[in-house]
XYZ file of C-alpha atoms in Angstrom:
671
model
C -8.153 16.426 0.573
C -10.284 19.469 -0.170
C -12.926 20.393 2.311
C -16.657 20.252 1.630
C -18.220 23.248 -0.071
C -21.601 24.083 1.411
C -23.569 26.795 -0.364
C -26.324 28.733 1.374
C -28.395 31.072 -0.806
C -29.763 33.861 1.387
C -32.020 36.720 0.379
C -35.303 38.430 0.961
C -38.533 37.127 -0.556
C -39.402 37.254 -4.248
C -35.877 37.632 -5.629
C -35.714 34.164 -7.223
C -33.221 32.295 -4.998
C -35.263 29.067 -4.990
C -35.715 29.335 -8.759
C -31.922 29.461 -9.136
C -31.510 26.174 -7.249
C -34.270 24.375 -9.129
C -33.013 25.656 -12.473
C -29.510 24.356 -11.690
C -30.874 20.880 -10.935
C -33.430 20.538 -13.733
C -31.675 22.775 -16.290
C -34.984 24.471 -17.047
C -37.061 27.215 -15.459
C -39.735 25.719 -13.132
C -43.402 26.537 -13.707
C -44.183 26.258 -10.005
C -41.700 27.349 -7.356
C -42.078 26.230 -3.714
C -41.351 28.534 -0.801
C -38.179 26.599 -0.017
C -36.202 23.940 -1.891
C -35.025 20.781 -0.161
C -31.350 20.350 0.566
C -29.512 19.244 -2.575
C -26.185 17.409 -2.851
C -24.215 17.650 -6.085
C -21.717 14.756 -6.509
C -18.016 15.517 -6.854
C -17.703 13.965 -10.306
C -20.029 16.513 -11.908
C -18.411 19.629 -10.423
C -15.447 21.448 -11.999
C -13.404 21.359 -8.777
C -14.196 17.688 -8.073
C -15.721 18.272 -4.612
C -19.225 17.437 -3.381
C -21.479 20.463 -2.864
C -24.430 20.779 -0.494
C -26.915 23.505 -1.380
C -29.212 24.653 1.443
C -32.103 27.035 0.722
C -33.600 29.563 3.131
C -37.167 30.831 3.259
C -38.125 33.882 5.285
C -41.723 32.629 5.375
C -40.923 29.156 6.803
C -37.796 29.758 8.904
C -36.891 32.076 11.737
C -33.836 34.294 12.060
C -32.368 31.849 14.586
C -32.545 29.037 12.043
C -30.955 31.315 9.482
C -27.987 32.107 11.718
C -27.566 28.401 12.551
C -27.329 27.625 8.852
C -24.906 30.515 8.330
C -22.625 29.168 11.076
C -22.430 25.802 9.269
C -21.970 27.210 5.772
C -18.626 27.351 3.974
C -19.864 29.958 1.517
C -22.952 32.166 1.368
C -24.660 33.348 -1.807
C -26.561 36.586 -1.148
C -29.273 36.899 -3.819
C -30.880 40.197 -4.778
C -33.047 41.322 -7.686
C -31.333 43.638 -10.143
C -34.628 45.452 -10.765
C -35.265 46.087 -7.054
C -32.752 48.342 -5.327
C -34.401 47.800 -1.941
C -33.626 44.090 -2.094
C -29.921 44.940 -2.170
C -30.147 47.028 0.997
C -32.341 44.453 2.741
C -30.034 41.540 1.940
C -26.957 43.342 3.264
C -27.842 42.575 6.896
C -26.139 39.161 6.659
C -22.868 40.786 5.611
C -19.995 40.835 8.082
C -19.687 37.093 8.729
C -16.194 35.560 8.358
C -17.402 33.347 5.525
C -16.733 33.824 1.795
C -19.636 35.701 0.213
C -20.952 35.713 -3.355
C -23.302 38.525 -4.417
C -25.847 37.231 -6.930
C -27.921 39.669 -9.010
C -30.906 37.644 -10.295
C -33.556 38.548 -12.888
C -31.060 40.203 -15.230
C -33.475 39.401 -18.057
C -35.856 42.121 -16.773
C -33.419 45.024 -17.145
C -31.087 46.243 -19.844
C -28.530 47.827 -17.529
C -26.052 46.364 -15.016
C -26.258 46.746 -11.247
C -22.471 46.702 -10.772
C -22.251 50.430 -10.026
C -24.557 49.908 -7.062
C -22.719 46.787 -5.882
C -19.112 48.063 -6.104
C -19.297 50.236 -2.932
C -20.591 47.241 -0.984
C -17.833 44.995 -2.361
C -15.185 47.533 -1.355
C -16.672 47.785 2.135
C -16.655 44.041 2.894
C -13.471 42.084 2.177
C -15.354 38.788 2.601
C -17.148 39.316 -0.729
C -15.295 37.217 -3.282
C -17.175 38.252 -6.429
C -20.482 39.376 -7.880
C -22.422 37.488 -10.549
C -25.449 38.684 -12.505
C -27.682 35.859 -13.710
C -31.166 34.901 -14.827
C -32.975 31.766 -13.732
C -35.531 32.215 -16.477
C -32.959 32.434 -19.303
C -30.511 29.996 -17.623
C -27.856 32.737 -17.725
C -24.731 32.177 -15.561
C -26.446 29.521 -13.400
C -23.630 26.981 -13.448
C -21.065 29.813 -13.223
C -22.734 31.008 -10.023
C -22.144 27.724 -8.190
C -18.684 27.359 -9.740
C -17.692 30.686 -8.184
C -19.209 29.512 -4.899
C -16.971 26.434 -4.928
C -14.012 28.505 -5.974
C -14.584 30.909 -3.079
C -14.181 27.994 -0.660
C -11.337 26.174 -2.353
C -9.388 29.238 -3.495
C -10.388 32.142 -1.242
C -8.932 35.554 -1.921
C -9.034 36.761 1.682
C -5.917 34.985 3.031
C -3.870 35.994 -0.018
C -4.673 39.553 -0.992
C -5.473 42.898 0.581
C -7.692 44.874 -1.856
C -7.249 48.162 0.036
C -3.441 48.106 -0.321
C -3.580 46.168 -3.606
C -0.825 43.761 -2.607
C -0.515 40.268 -1.182
C -0.713 39.852 2.571
C 2.411 39.273 4.726
C 1.546 35.631 5.489
C 1.154 34.897 1.783
C 4.400 36.708 0.959
C 6.225 34.695 3.646
C 4.938 31.393 2.271
C 5.795 32.330 -1.321
C 9.275 33.444 -0.221
C 9.938 30.012 1.272
C 8.673 28.398 -1.936
C 11.031 30.593 -3.947
C 14.051 29.667 -1.806
C 13.243 25.955 -1.977
C 12.879 26.187 -5.760
C 16.133 28.155 -6.105
C 18.267 25.036 -6.412
C 21.602 26.852 -6.752
C 20.787 29.585 -4.214
C 21.812 32.414 -6.548
C 18.724 34.500 -5.796
C 17.049 33.966 -9.172
C 14.999 31.240 -10.830
C 16.631 30.359 -14.132
C 14.824 28.585 -16.969
C 15.640 25.108 -15.636
C 14.416 25.996 -12.148
C 11.273 27.638 -13.522
C 10.530 24.562 -15.608
C 11.082 22.298 -12.610
C 8.774 24.517 -10.543
C 6.122 24.484 -13.280
C 6.333 20.709 -13.668
C 6.185 20.179 -9.906
C 3.092 22.325 -9.378
C 1.173 21.881 -12.633
C 2.591 18.650 -14.104
C 3.586 20.340 -17.333
C 6.681 22.305 -18.414
C 6.626 25.736 -19.961
C 7.555 26.224 -23.591
C 10.593 28.494 -24.185
C 8.378 31.199 -25.691
C 6.003 31.001 -22.726
C 8.959 31.502 -20.363
C 10.037 34.591 -22.276
C 6.482 35.951 -22.254
C 6.306 35.587 -18.470
C 9.624 37.376 -17.996
C 8.603 40.126 -20.425
C 5.446 40.795 -18.408
C 7.581 41.196 -15.295
C 10.095 43.430 -17.114
C 7.332 45.800 -18.264
C 5.983 46.275 -14.746
C 9.127 46.413 -12.572
C 12.807 47.071 -13.072
C 14.288 44.496 -10.659
C 11.942 41.599 -11.370
C 14.295 39.927 -13.834
C 18.075 39.629 -13.431
C 20.538 37.684 -15.568
C 17.555 36.379 -17.536
C 16.167 34.824 -14.346
C 13.177 35.652 -12.149
C 14.021 37.360 -8.851
C 12.028 37.048 -5.632
C 10.352 40.407 -6.298
C 9.395 39.255 -9.772
C 8.075 35.961 -8.383
C 5.876 37.779 -5.853
C 4.693 40.234 -8.512
C 3.529 37.387 -10.760
C 1.371 35.923 -8.017
C -0.011 39.355 -7.201
C -0.921 39.702 -10.852
C -2.595 36.281 -10.881
C -4.767 37.243 -7.909
C -5.684 40.647 -9.316
C -6.808 39.000 -12.568
C -9.003 36.477 -10.729
C -6.629 33.533 -11.171
C -5.929 33.032 -7.502
C -6.412 29.273 -7.970
C -2.932 29.362 -9.537
C -1.407 30.693 -6.333
C -3.395 28.238 -4.222
C -2.224 25.337 -6.363
C 1.382 26.351 -5.693
C 0.787 26.854 -1.976
C -0.951 23.516 -1.495
C 1.696 21.679 -3.510
C 4.282 22.966 -1.054
C 2.244 21.832 1.954
C 0.207 24.894 3.001
C -3.367 24.862 4.268
C -6.093 27.525 4.034
C -4.503 29.462 6.905
C -1.144 29.480 5.075
C 0.421 27.167 7.630
C 2.227 23.964 6.745
C -0.126 21.060 7.410
C 0.604 18.327 9.929
C 0.164 15.751 7.170
C 2.943 17.412 5.201
C 5.387 17.871 8.083
C 4.726 14.557 9.833
C 3.885 11.864 7.283
C 3.040 8.427 8.721
C 6.083 6.281 9.453
C 5.705 2.925 11.160
C 8.618 1.994 13.430
C 8.299 -1.454 15.052
C 9.829 -2.080 18.489
C 13.600 -2.694 18.649
C 14.062 -1.000 15.276
C 16.011 2.172 14.607
C 15.809 4.901 11.989
C 18.528 6.091 9.627
C 18.815 8.410 6.658
C 19.144 6.602 3.356
C 21.498 7.384 0.496
C 19.083 9.706 -1.328
C 18.532 11.714 1.849
C 22.270 12.227 2.302
C 22.573 13.335 -1.328
C 19.784 15.850 -0.760
C 21.391 17.172 2.420
C 24.706 17.407 0.611
C 23.099 19.513 -2.128
C 21.551 21.791 0.507
C 24.955 22.215 2.160
C 26.724 22.872 -1.140
C 24.304 25.515 -2.328
C 24.659 27.489 0.929
C 28.442 27.065 1.256
C 29.100 30.065 -0.967
C 32.797 30.442 -0.161
C 33.417 26.717 -0.776
C 35.407 26.212 2.437
C 33.425 23.058 3.439
C 32.066 24.876 6.482
C 28.968 26.966 7.163
C 29.584 30.398 8.609
C 26.910 31.880 10.911
C 25.455 33.870 7.993
C 25.454 30.825 5.710
C 23.801 28.703 8.400
C 21.177 31.384 8.985
C 20.503 31.520 5.248
C 20.126 27.722 5.128
C 17.500 27.755 7.864
C 15.622 30.751 6.472
C 12.956 28.376 5.147
C 12.262 27.313 8.763
C 9.793 29.157 10.993
C 12.424 29.036 13.756
C 16.150 28.375 14.135
C 16.434 24.610 14.736
C 20.114 24.579 15.756
C 21.163 26.731 18.665
C 24.653 28.131 19.315
C 25.530 25.037 21.367
C 25.641 22.926 18.186
C 28.909 24.576 17.150
C 30.559 23.285 20.303
C 29.178 19.771 19.938
C 29.922 18.915 16.306
C 32.999 18.930 14.143
C 33.937 22.545 13.399
C 36.576 24.419 11.441
C 39.362 26.571 12.892
C 36.903 29.488 12.925
C 34.429 27.429 14.953
C 32.042 26.962 11.999
C 30.128 23.741 11.363
C 31.930 21.594 8.816
C 30.404 19.269 6.264
C 31.088 16.267 8.531
C 29.549 18.014 11.531
C 26.537 19.044 9.468
C 25.819 15.473 8.354
C 26.468 14.054 11.810
C 23.890 16.404 13.332
C 21.311 15.217 10.797
C 22.196 11.577 11.487
C 21.886 12.263 15.190
C 18.447 13.866 14.820
C 17.218 10.960 12.704
C 18.349 8.393 15.262
C 17.039 10.154 18.359
C 13.929 11.965 17.077
C 12.819 10.865 13.623
C 9.653 12.982 13.766
C 11.733 16.101 14.191
C 13.889 14.998 11.274
C 10.780 14.588 9.103
C 9.683 18.081 10.090
C 13.061 19.573 9.196
C 13.147 17.791 5.832
C 9.641 19.104 5.163
C 10.783 22.684 5.710
C 13.661 22.099 3.279
C 11.234 20.696 0.678
C 12.690 17.180 0.442
C 9.573 15.604 -1.052
C 9.346 18.430 -3.621
C 12.962 18.498 -4.754
C 13.448 14.720 -4.714
C 9.980 14.142 -6.214
C 8.926 11.756 -3.463
C 5.516 11.218 -1.941
C 6.691 12.467 1.459
C 9.762 12.863 3.678
C 9.222 9.319 4.928
C 10.977 8.171 1.742
C 14.214 9.578 3.219
C 14.107 7.269 6.237
C 15.282 3.685 6.471
C 13.740 1.654 9.285
C 16.126 -1.110 10.281
C 14.997 -4.600 11.097
C 14.638 -5.934 14.625
C 17.938 -6.149 16.512
C 17.039 -9.664 17.656
C 17.025 -10.824 14.029
C 20.482 -9.308 13.528
C 21.761 -11.224 16.553
C 20.231 -14.468 15.318
C 21.684 -14.130 11.811
C 24.939 -12.631 13.129
C 24.874 -9.926 10.502
C 23.369 -6.474 10.154
C 22.708 -3.843 7.520
C 22.573 -1.057 10.085
C 24.903 1.900 9.750
C 24.036 3.568 13.044
C 24.836 2.079 16.422
C 24.399 3.001 20.038
C 26.972 2.956 22.825
C 26.158 3.830 26.430
C 29.024 5.077 28.578
C 28.852 4.475 32.315
C 31.158 5.869 34.946
C 31.248 7.364 38.397
C 31.351 11.099 38.952
C 34.710 12.498 37.885
C 35.887 9.318 36.196
C 36.928 11.128 33.009
C 33.920 10.389 30.825
C 33.745 13.936 29.494
C 37.427 14.009 28.607
C 37.123 10.647 26.865
C 34.203 11.848 24.776
C 35.621 15.295 24.082
C 38.692 13.603 22.647
C 36.437 12.146 19.957
C 36.257 15.669 18.584
C 40.020 15.988 18.855
C 39.748 18.366 21.788
C 42.957 18.173 23.763
C 43.111 19.376 27.337
C 46.729 20.442 27.122
C 46.311 22.590 24.036
C 42.757 23.827 24.418
C 39.452 22.161 25.093
C 38.114 23.802 21.925
C 41.055 23.050 19.647
C 40.383 20.421 16.970
C 42.839 17.734 15.880
C 41.573 15.696 12.934
C 41.307 11.917 13.042
C 41.485 9.538 10.102
C 38.376 7.869 11.501
C 36.045 8.274 14.433
C 32.384 8.036 15.395
C 29.245 10.103 15.425
C 28.226 10.271 19.056
C 25.977 12.096 21.482
C 27.058 13.147 24.949
C 24.038 13.167 27.210
C 24.832 13.199 30.887
C 22.210 11.527 33.076
C 22.415 11.908 36.823
C 21.928 8.524 38.590
C 19.462 9.724 41.195
C 17.403 6.521 41.089
C 18.575 3.116 42.229
C 17.747 1.428 38.916
C 18.609 2.338 35.364
C 15.835 2.972 32.846
C 15.228 0.890 29.730
C 16.633 3.727 27.617
C 19.887 3.588 29.612
C 20.188 -0.141 28.990
C 19.146 -0.184 25.332
C 22.393 -0.049 23.380
C 24.715 -1.966 21.063
C 27.950 -1.425 22.996
C 28.669 -0.642 26.663
C 31.653 1.441 27.749
C 32.674 1.456 31.444
C 34.990 4.326 32.409
C 36.950 4.524 35.660
C 39.657 6.845 36.984
C 42.937 5.008 37.683
C 43.930 7.697 40.206
C 40.715 7.290 42.237
C 40.644 4.097 44.344
C 36.820 4.093 44.505
C 36.140 4.690 40.821
C 36.171 1.126 39.474
C 33.645 -0.148 41.989
C 30.881 1.810 40.246
C 31.724 0.207 36.877
C 31.863 -3.298 38.351
C 28.507 -2.827 40.059
C 26.867 -1.578 36.839
C 28.266 -4.513 34.858
C 27.213 -7.193 37.350
C 23.720 -5.779 37.837
C 22.777 -5.094 34.235
C 25.192 -6.490 31.646
C 26.808 -9.627 33.038
C 24.166 -11.933 31.559
C 23.482 -9.908 28.421
C 25.033 -10.318 24.997
C 25.964 -6.654 24.772
C 29.711 -6.157 24.145
C 31.492 -4.289 26.933
C 34.754 -2.373 27.136
C 36.499 -0.979 30.215
C 38.338 2.341 29.856
C 41.163 3.172 32.298
C 40.917 6.961 32.053
C 43.526 9.535 33.121
C 46.338 7.101 32.420
C 48.859 9.957 32.594
C 48.318 10.093 36.381
C 49.702 7.717 38.986
C 47.676 4.510 39.160
C 46.425 3.488 42.586
C 44.972 0.223 43.825
C 41.203 0.072 43.471
C 39.116 -0.548 46.599
C 37.480 -3.598 45.105
C 37.834 -7.324 45.693
C 39.469 -7.747 42.294
C 41.739 -5.597 40.198
C 40.253 -4.282 36.931
C 42.395 -6.712 34.911
C 41.333 -9.716 37.008
C 37.710 -8.615 36.817
C 37.882 -8.455 33.010
C 39.538 -11.882 32.753
C 36.949 -13.473 35.024
C 34.015 -12.117 33.030
C 35.689 -12.699 29.638
C 35.734 -9.111 28.504
C 38.716 -7.264 26.975
C 41.307 -5.943 29.446
C 41.092 -2.275 30.470
C 42.140 0.133 27.716
C 44.346 2.991 28.869
C 43.305 6.466 27.828
C 44.297 10.043 28.459
C 43.591 13.309 26.736
C 46.093 15.227 28.869
C 48.771 15.199 26.203
C 50.116 17.520 23.561
C 49.816 14.820 20.915
C 46.649 13.796 19.136
C 44.434 11.448 21.188
C 45.101 7.749 20.703
C 43.057 6.399 17.802
C 43.388 2.695 18.557
C 40.932 2.735 21.414
C 38.258 4.242 19.157
C 38.965 1.624 16.493
C 38.511 -1.197 18.991
C 35.297 0.319 20.285
C 34.018 0.732 16.727
C 34.657 -2.896 15.824
C 32.680 -4.079 18.837
C 29.540 -2.775 17.147
C 30.282 -3.285 13.469
C 32.953 -2.779 10.822
C 33.376 -0.376 7.936
C 30.995 2.403 7.067
C 29.395 5.287 8.846
C 29.022 4.582 12.524
C 26.803 6.384 14.944
C 27.266 5.914 18.674
C 24.827 7.270 21.210
C 26.628 7.914 24.462
C 24.739 8.219 27.741
C 26.968 9.205 30.606
C 25.759 8.146 34.010
C 27.369 10.344 36.627
C 27.484 13.948 37.749
C 29.151 16.809 35.988
C 32.528 17.753 37.394
C 35.896 19.143 36.345
C 38.380 16.753 34.767
C 41.947 18.055 34.737
C 40.647 21.493 35.628
C 38.434 21.821 32.541
C 34.671 21.742 32.994
C 32.572 20.451 30.079
C 28.934 21.401 29.723
C 26.543 18.600 30.785
C 23.641 17.285 28.751
C 24.983 18.564 25.426
C 24.941 16.567 22.202
C 28.506 15.965 21.079
C 28.884 14.918 17.452
C 31.716 14.341 15.035
C 31.649 12.401 11.801
C 34.460 11.079 9.627
C 34.707 8.022 7.430
C 35.629 4.839 9.306
C 38.018 2.419 7.638
C 38.827 0.297 10.690
C 39.325 -3.419 10.131
C 37.875 -6.047 12.407
C 40.389 -6.759 15.139
C 40.471 -9.281 17.929
C 39.468 -7.610 21.174
C 41.416 -10.156 23.200
C 44.953 -9.080 24.078
C 45.902 -11.838 26.487
C 48.536 -13.246 24.054
C 47.926 -16.709 25.511
C 44.849 -18.096 23.786
C 45.012 -19.884 20.426
C 43.361 -17.012 18.603
C 45.867 -14.450 19.860
C 48.838 -16.739 19.044
C 47.592 -17.260 15.467
C 46.866 -13.562 15.089
C 50.352 -12.603 16.263
C 51.912 -15.226 13.983
C 50.074 -13.956 10.910
C 51.087 -10.388 11.688
C 54.714 -11.165 12.524
C 57.466 -9.563 10.467
C 59.128 -12.938 9.897
C 56.049 -14.436 8.259
C 55.507 -11.309 6.166
C 59.111 -11.407 4.915
C 58.884 -15.133 4.097
C 55.672 -14.553 2.162
C 57.284 -11.736 0.174
C 60.367 -13.817 -0.694
C 58.313 -16.833 -1.764
C 56.122 -14.660 -3.946
C 59.149 -13.058 -5.601
C 60.922 -16.382 -6.137
C 57.920 -18.160 -7.630
C 56.815 -15.340 -9.862
C 60.205 -14.131 -11.073
C 62.298 -17.304 -11.330
C 60.120 -20.307 -11.971
C 57.253 -18.934 -14.004
C 57.923 -18.184 -17.633
C 55.769 -16.360 -20.112
C 54.832 -19.728 -21.641
C 53.615 -20.957 -18.250
C 51.520 -17.858 -17.794
C 49.834 -18.512 -21.139
C 49.274 -22.197 -20.391
C 45.780 -23.259 -19.333
C 47.220 -26.120 -17.244
C 49.143 -23.641 -15.114
C 46.041 -21.579 -14.344
C 44.000 -24.732 -13.677
C 46.554 -25.881 -11.090
C 46.671 -22.391 -9.590
C 42.859 -22.282 -9.295
C 42.688 -25.709 -7.642
C 45.441 -24.750 -5.237
C 43.769 -21.487 -4.326
C 40.453 -23.257 -3.734
C 42.044 -25.854 -1.468
C 43.891 -23.158 0.441
C 40.667 -21.137 0.911
C 38.690 -24.160 2.159
C 41.413 -25.177 4.615
C 41.803 -21.606 5.826
C 38.078 -21.208 6.395
C 37.881 -24.549 8.238
C 40.791 -23.559 10.499
C 39.186 -20.184 11.180
C 35.856 -21.806 12.158
C 37.643 -24.270 14.424
C 39.598 -21.528 16.165
C 36.510 -19.368 16.494
C 34.522 -22.253 18.005
C 37.356 -22.974 20.458
C 37.287 -19.334 21.600
């Protein structure tokens, strides 16, 4: 939305300023001119720039200097009118110069002289940078009347001051910085030049029309004639791009540069607007935010164009180059230690995406801001960055329908101080305590997760601590007082909830001691109908056990990208002699292909017996032999071509499917 243009003609008496206003309105020279014209509003639909214009007149005879300065403070642009046949009027009108408002010098009564007053005006224009232009006109002959107010509008909508320094004859640093970001965003392959396809995309994005091949060559030829390094490999370099905009401004076409700047989100102060960085996004309660498929494709393209050595990891220089379009570095050095990294400690493609997924889940406004800096809405031709976000439906609806379309889930991890929470979570990154707490061992699947240690200073947990999809309770088998904390948390907050819970028996490589609690961990789990404690240790030379992560994954959902938000309740301490940093986000992302498994391992219930029977080697061997015998010995080629055979096979398969589904529902209901 363009701001209102308010024009204030100011001058001394008898120079024809009121005649100019009345001539503009009536399109003829008035016979009688009042001392001061009433305020006039020109509708937006009759102005070239499509903005409403308020014209306020000033009369030295009717108004005081105080009223004049009040009007000047409210004006967006000031037209200083002088008479071209009266040199004193120029000197007398110059006392309003110096205000930080765009100024237009207007030489009226040009019909009374045969010469131009530009030689007298040029020194004044060079002295005051606020002066946008000078126009000579005649109210009597209707010369340049409409042009005068067009330039007044243009001075407000497309001011020269923020863009160009006339003394140094080059664009200002803030303008160069903004145009440099625009160049990098438009450089889709990050090769340092804008080729014909990128220039056409840029032209279509900003001006809704492509450039003809000859027009492209003409533009590049202009740059070639004026600078040696403006064109390289038949593409426009950054220096050539900046030179073109300097040339536009010097030739009075600064509206071209402003059109580009505003299309890429900049305001009159050459700052990205809040509307551009933070578009409206409605998120109802109990709903979460995720990146959609198009957003991941965009982020993948950004990663690919900055991964110059094609090693699927971003070196520090490559990461710095990626974030050069940001006003600050959004990822600190701690990110390298909290996401999946390469052997050199560089952020990998999986770690890069997991950090973006993490930001979207925890702080969607920050994600929108980051996507705005990268130019998502420009490159993907969307209305705003909000198009990259998927807002999930209410979790209560998912529970009622027993199905979800969410790809991102939350797991809160609770445990007493020193229970092994940090080691359990560090193992998600493949960090093994025996080898090195920074060494990475790759998994075939795992989670995206955040390690955020919260110290339980208060007696009660906050709503954020309790809001999750899965609960993980970690205790130290070598500490007799460790399990009591987990049992207390479960009974106080999760015993009556529908949130799935898992108990982790950490440090299983150490000697297990009896817990100082009324029940053993196994008995506690059986009583409250939760899976038995899962043993875990990361104090081993082998890769961490993957089964426990699979089981934890399936408690939230199956198949797909999974995000787990871990909140550790406890104090930071050393586990196995290695101290992990508290309150750090810990992320790793690989593709999950885990199948839904039964969390019950009692081997006594009907479900477990059926599950073990179906997975037994005997049943698998019988199935293989029957299949071989039927297909190889009793089915001929004639049978395979017979429609009766396939009809019987279809009926049999249907009956088998119905009976199998009925048995499954019965067993599930019994559980």
